[in-house]
Amino acid sequence: MTFQIRKTVLQIETTLIEGGRAAPTPLKLFSACAIVKNPWAGSGFVEDLKPEIHAAAPVLGELLTKMIIDAVGSGEAVEAYGKSAVVGLDGEIEHASALIHTLRFGNHYRHAVGAKSYLAFCNTRGPANAPIMIPLMDKNDEGRRSHYLTIQTSIADAPAADEIVVALGASVGGRPHHRIGDRYQDLRDLGQDVSNPAGV
């Protein structure tokens, strides 16, 4: 397999006003995307995806993590994080999943930002200019609802039918004027345990 990265895209979004009010601190969202040739394109149904995962995922994890950290300025400054992949129409959802649902990809980012929580994720299939949705959550506190965010972007010429867009996202800050509380208050109100939030 020849692993090919066609291009990368870095986006920074800054929200200054939300709900008609100035944000006390502007919310900054960062996304880093790599557009890669689908390593399984044209191969039919492939039973063992591991060789390509092992070849591509670490490279993508390292590259995209560096793009995010360079843009944010430090791993410590990242407050919420997530990942996403969109496979082109000739590929399988499993191909998108394969490149991001492996520690060989995600651990580069976790280590760089000192995270404890799992990486929120999205994996979809679509044409060029398909929505790229990167859900975020606090890197250390899964119940901190102020940092439940979603980066939405797209790339005009990607993914091609035989490509995959692989992305990481980050926030510096939470939603401006957040006022829905956190999971822990809900659990207290419902008389339920943090380790068993559904009460089952």
Short mmCIF file of C-alpha atoms in Angstrom, two decimals:
data_model
loop_
_atom_site.label_atom_id
_atom_site.label_comp_id
_atom_site.label_asym_id
_atom_site.label_seq_id
_atom_site.Cartn_x
_atom_site.Cartn_y
_atom_site.Cartn_z
CA MET A 1 0.00 0.00 0.00
CA THR A 2 1.16 3.50 -0.84
CA PHE A 3 -0.21 5.94 1.73
CA GLN A 4 -0.94 9.30 0.13
CA ILE A 5 -1.95 12.61 1.71
CA ARG A 6 -3.32 14.91 -0.99
CA LYS A 7 -3.63 18.03 1.16
CA THR A 8 -4.29 19.38 4.63
CA VAL A 9 -6.67 22.08 5.83
CA LEU A 10 -6.47 24.10 9.04
CA GLN A 11 -9.41 26.22 10.21
CA ILE A 12 -9.71 28.61 13.16
CA GLU A 13 -13.11 29.97 14.15
CA THR A 14 -13.53 32.69 16.76
CA THR A 15 -16.95 33.53 18.23
CA LEU A 16 -17.10 37.08 19.60
CA ILE A 17 -20.88 37.49 19.94
CA GLU A 18 -23.44 34.82 20.82
CA GLY A 19 -27.15 35.39 21.44
CA GLY A 20 -26.70 39.08 20.73
CA ARG A 21 -24.24 39.47 23.60
CA ALA A 22 -20.49 39.84 23.53
CA ALA A 23 -18.72 36.74 24.75
CA PRO A 24 -16.91 37.36 28.06
CA THR A 25 -14.05 35.40 26.52
CA PRO A 26 -14.11 34.65 22.78
CA LEU A 27 -14.57 30.96 21.96
CA LYS A 28 -11.86 29.63 19.65
CA LEU A 29 -12.44 26.42 17.67
CA PHE A 30 -9.70 24.70 15.71
CA SER A 31 -9.96 21.95 13.11
CA ALA A 32 -7.16 20.17 11.30
CA CYS A 33 -8.01 17.91 8.36
CA ALA A 34 -6.00 15.60 6.13
CA ILE A 35 -7.39 14.38 2.82
CA VAL A 36 -5.97 10.96 2.08
CA LYS A 37 -6.34 8.33 -0.59
CA ASN A 38 -8.56 5.57 0.78
CA PRO A 39 -6.01 2.76 1.24
CA TRP A 40 -8.69 0.14 0.55
CA ALA A 41 -10.11 1.82 -2.57
CA GLY A 42 -10.46 -0.59 -5.48
CA SER A 43 -9.66 -3.64 -3.36
CA GLY A 44 -13.19 -4.98 -2.93
CA PHE A 45 -14.20 -6.27 0.49
CA VAL A 46 -11.05 -6.48 2.64
CA GLU A 47 -11.21 -8.79 5.65
CA ASP A 48 -8.08 -7.60 7.47
CA LEU A 49 -7.75 -3.82 7.71
CA LYS A 50 -4.86 -3.87 10.17
CA PRO A 51 -1.88 -3.47 7.79
CA GLU A 52 -3.26 -0.22 6.39
CA ILE A 53 -4.38 0.99 9.82
CA HIS A 54 -0.92 0.42 11.23
CA ALA A 55 0.71 2.20 8.31
CA ALA A 56 -1.60 5.23 8.10
CA ALA A 57 -3.12 5.95 11.52
CA PRO A 58 0.10 6.86 13.38
CA VAL A 59 1.18 9.20 10.58
CA LEU A 60 -2.19 10.94 10.60
CA GLY A 61 -2.33 11.13 14.39
CA GLU A 62 1.08 12.75 14.57
CA LEU A 63 0.46 15.16 11.67
CA LEU A 64 -2.97 16.40 12.77
CA THR A 65 -1.95 16.69 16.41
CA LYS A 66 1.00 18.86 15.42
CA MET A 67 -1.26 21.06 13.30
CA ILE A 68 -3.64 21.60 16.22
CA ILE A 69 -0.94 22.21 18.83
CA ASP A 70 0.94 24.62 16.56
CA ALA A 71 -2.26 26.58 15.94
CA VAL A 72 -3.44 26.64 19.57
CA GLY A 73 0.03 27.31 20.98
CA SER A 74 0.22 24.48 23.53
CA GLY A 75 -1.42 21.24 24.55
CA GLU A 76 -2.30 22.70 27.92
CA ALA A 77 -4.44 25.40 26.28
CA VAL A 78 -6.71 22.84 24.59
CA GLU A 79 -9.85 22.48 26.73
CA ALA A 80 -12.09 20.22 24.60
CA TYR A 81 -11.24 17.82 21.83
CA GLY A 82 -12.68 15.39 19.28
CA LYS A 83 -12.12 13.53 16.03
CA SER A 84 -13.95 12.75 12.80
CA ALA A 85 -13.63 10.99 9.46
CA VAL A 86 -15.66 11.17 6.25
CA VAL A 87 -15.13 8.45 3.66
CA GLY A 88 -15.91 9.08 0.00
CA LEU A 89 -18.84 7.39 -1.72
CA ASP A 90 -16.84 4.42 -3.02
CA GLY A 91 -15.68 3.52 0.49
CA GLU A 92 -17.20 1.88 3.54
CA ILE A 93 -18.04 3.52 6.85
CA GLU A 94 -15.61 0.94 8.25
CA HIS A 95 -12.81 2.62 6.30
CA ALA A 96 -13.52 5.97 7.97
CA SER A 97 -13.76 4.26 11.35
CA ALA A 98 -10.56 2.31 10.81
CA LEU A 99 -8.30 5.35 10.63
CA ILE A 100 -9.62 7.13 13.73
CA HIS A 101 -10.79 4.36 16.08
CA THR A 102 -7.35 3.10 16.99
CA LEU A 103 -5.02 4.14 19.77
CA ARG A 104 -2.35 4.47 17.11
CA PHE A 105 -4.25 7.57 15.97
CA GLY A 106 -5.85 9.03 19.08
CA ASN A 107 -3.06 8.58 21.60
CA HIS A 108 -0.89 11.15 19.82
CA TYR A 109 -3.55 13.75 20.59
CA ARG A 110 -4.38 12.51 24.11
CA HIS A 111 -0.75 12.61 25.18
CA ALA A 112 -0.13 16.03 23.60
CA VAL A 113 -3.02 17.67 25.48
CA GLY A 114 -2.80 15.61 28.69
CA ALA A 115 -6.34 14.25 28.33
CA LYS A 116 -8.24 11.73 30.42
CA SER A 117 -11.62 11.54 28.68
CA TYR A 118 -12.25 9.63 25.48
CA LEU A 119 -12.18 11.43 22.15
CA ALA A 120 -15.69 12.28 21.01
CA PHE A 121 -16.12 11.15 17.41
CA CYS A 122 -18.13 11.11 14.19
CA ASN A 123 -17.66 8.80 11.19
CA THR A 124 -19.76 9.27 8.05
CA ARG A 125 -19.78 8.81 4.29
CA GLY A 126 -20.35 11.56 1.78
CA PRO A 127 -19.36 13.34 -1.43
CA ALA A 128 -17.04 16.29 -1.90
CA ASN A 129 -18.12 19.22 0.29
CA ALA A 130 -19.95 16.89 2.69
CA PRO A 131 -20.34 18.24 6.22
CA ILE A 132 -17.42 17.37 8.48
CA MET A 133 -18.78 17.22 12.01
CA ILE A 134 -16.29 17.11 14.88
CA PRO A 135 -18.00 16.72 18.27
CA LEU A 136 -16.01 17.97 21.24
CA MET A 137 -16.03 17.37 24.98
CA ASP A 138 -13.86 18.54 27.85
CA LYS A 139 -10.59 16.65 27.71
CA ASN A 140 -10.73 15.77 31.40
CA ASP A 141 -14.38 16.08 32.46
CA GLU A 142 -17.04 14.30 30.40
CA GLY A 143 -19.83 15.95 32.41
CA ARG A 144 -18.81 19.55 31.73
CA ARG A 145 -21.62 20.55 29.39
CA SER A 146 -20.20 24.00 28.63
CA HIS A 147 -17.68 22.19 26.46
CA TYR A 148 -20.16 20.03 24.53
CA LEU A 149 -19.43 21.64 21.18
CA THR A 150 -19.46 20.65 17.52
CA ILE A 151 -17.21 22.01 14.82
CA GLN A 152 -18.92 21.93 11.42
CA THR A 153 -16.92 22.54 8.30
CA SER A 154 -16.49 21.18 4.77
CA ILE A 155 -13.88 21.00 2.02
CA ALA A 156 -15.07 21.89 -1.48
CA ASP A 157 -13.16 19.13 -3.28
CA ALA A 158 -13.04 16.43 -0.61
CA PRO A 159 -13.56 13.65 -0.08
CA ALA A 160 -13.36 12.37 -3.63
CA ALA A 161 -15.03 9.00 -4.08
CA ASP A 162 -11.75 7.20 -3.34
CA GLU A 163 -10.61 9.45 -0.47
CA ILE A 164 -11.08 9.86 3.28
CA VAL A 165 -11.06 13.12 5.22
CA VAL A 166 -9.56 12.59 8.68
CA ALA A 167 -9.90 15.40 11.21
CA LEU A 168 -9.12 16.51 14.74
CA GLY A 169 -10.84 19.36 16.56
CA ALA A 170 -10.13 21.48 19.62
CA SER A 171 -11.64 24.32 21.59
CA VAL A 172 -10.12 26.97 23.79
CA GLY A 173 -13.08 27.85 25.97
CA GLY A 174 -16.67 26.67 26.23
CA ARG A 175 -19.92 27.98 24.80
CA PRO A 176 -20.33 31.69 25.54
CA HIS A 177 -23.10 32.31 28.08
CA HIS A 178 -23.56 28.57 28.79
CA ARG A 179 -26.37 28.13 31.29
CA ILE A 180 -27.66 24.54 31.23
CA GLY A 181 -25.61 23.26 34.15
CA ASP A 182 -23.70 19.99 34.10
CA ARG A 183 -24.43 16.27 34.33
CA TYR A 184 -23.63 16.16 38.03
CA GLN A 185 -26.48 18.46 38.99
CA ASP A 186 -28.87 16.28 36.97
CA LEU A 187 -27.60 13.19 38.77
CA ARG A 188 -28.06 14.85 42.17
CA ASP A 189 -31.56 15.95 41.22
CA LEU A 190 -32.44 12.44 40.04
CA GLY A 191 -30.79 10.77 43.03
CA GLN A 192 -28.53 8.74 40.78
CA ASP A 193 -24.88 7.77 40.83
CA VAL A 194 -22.19 9.20 38.55
CA SER A 195 -21.03 5.64 37.81
CA ASN A 196 -24.57 4.61 36.79
CA PRO A 197 -26.16 7.69 35.18
CA ALA A 198 -29.09 5.80 33.62
CA GLY A 199 -30.00 4.19 36.93
CA VAL A 200 -30.05 0.66 35.52
#
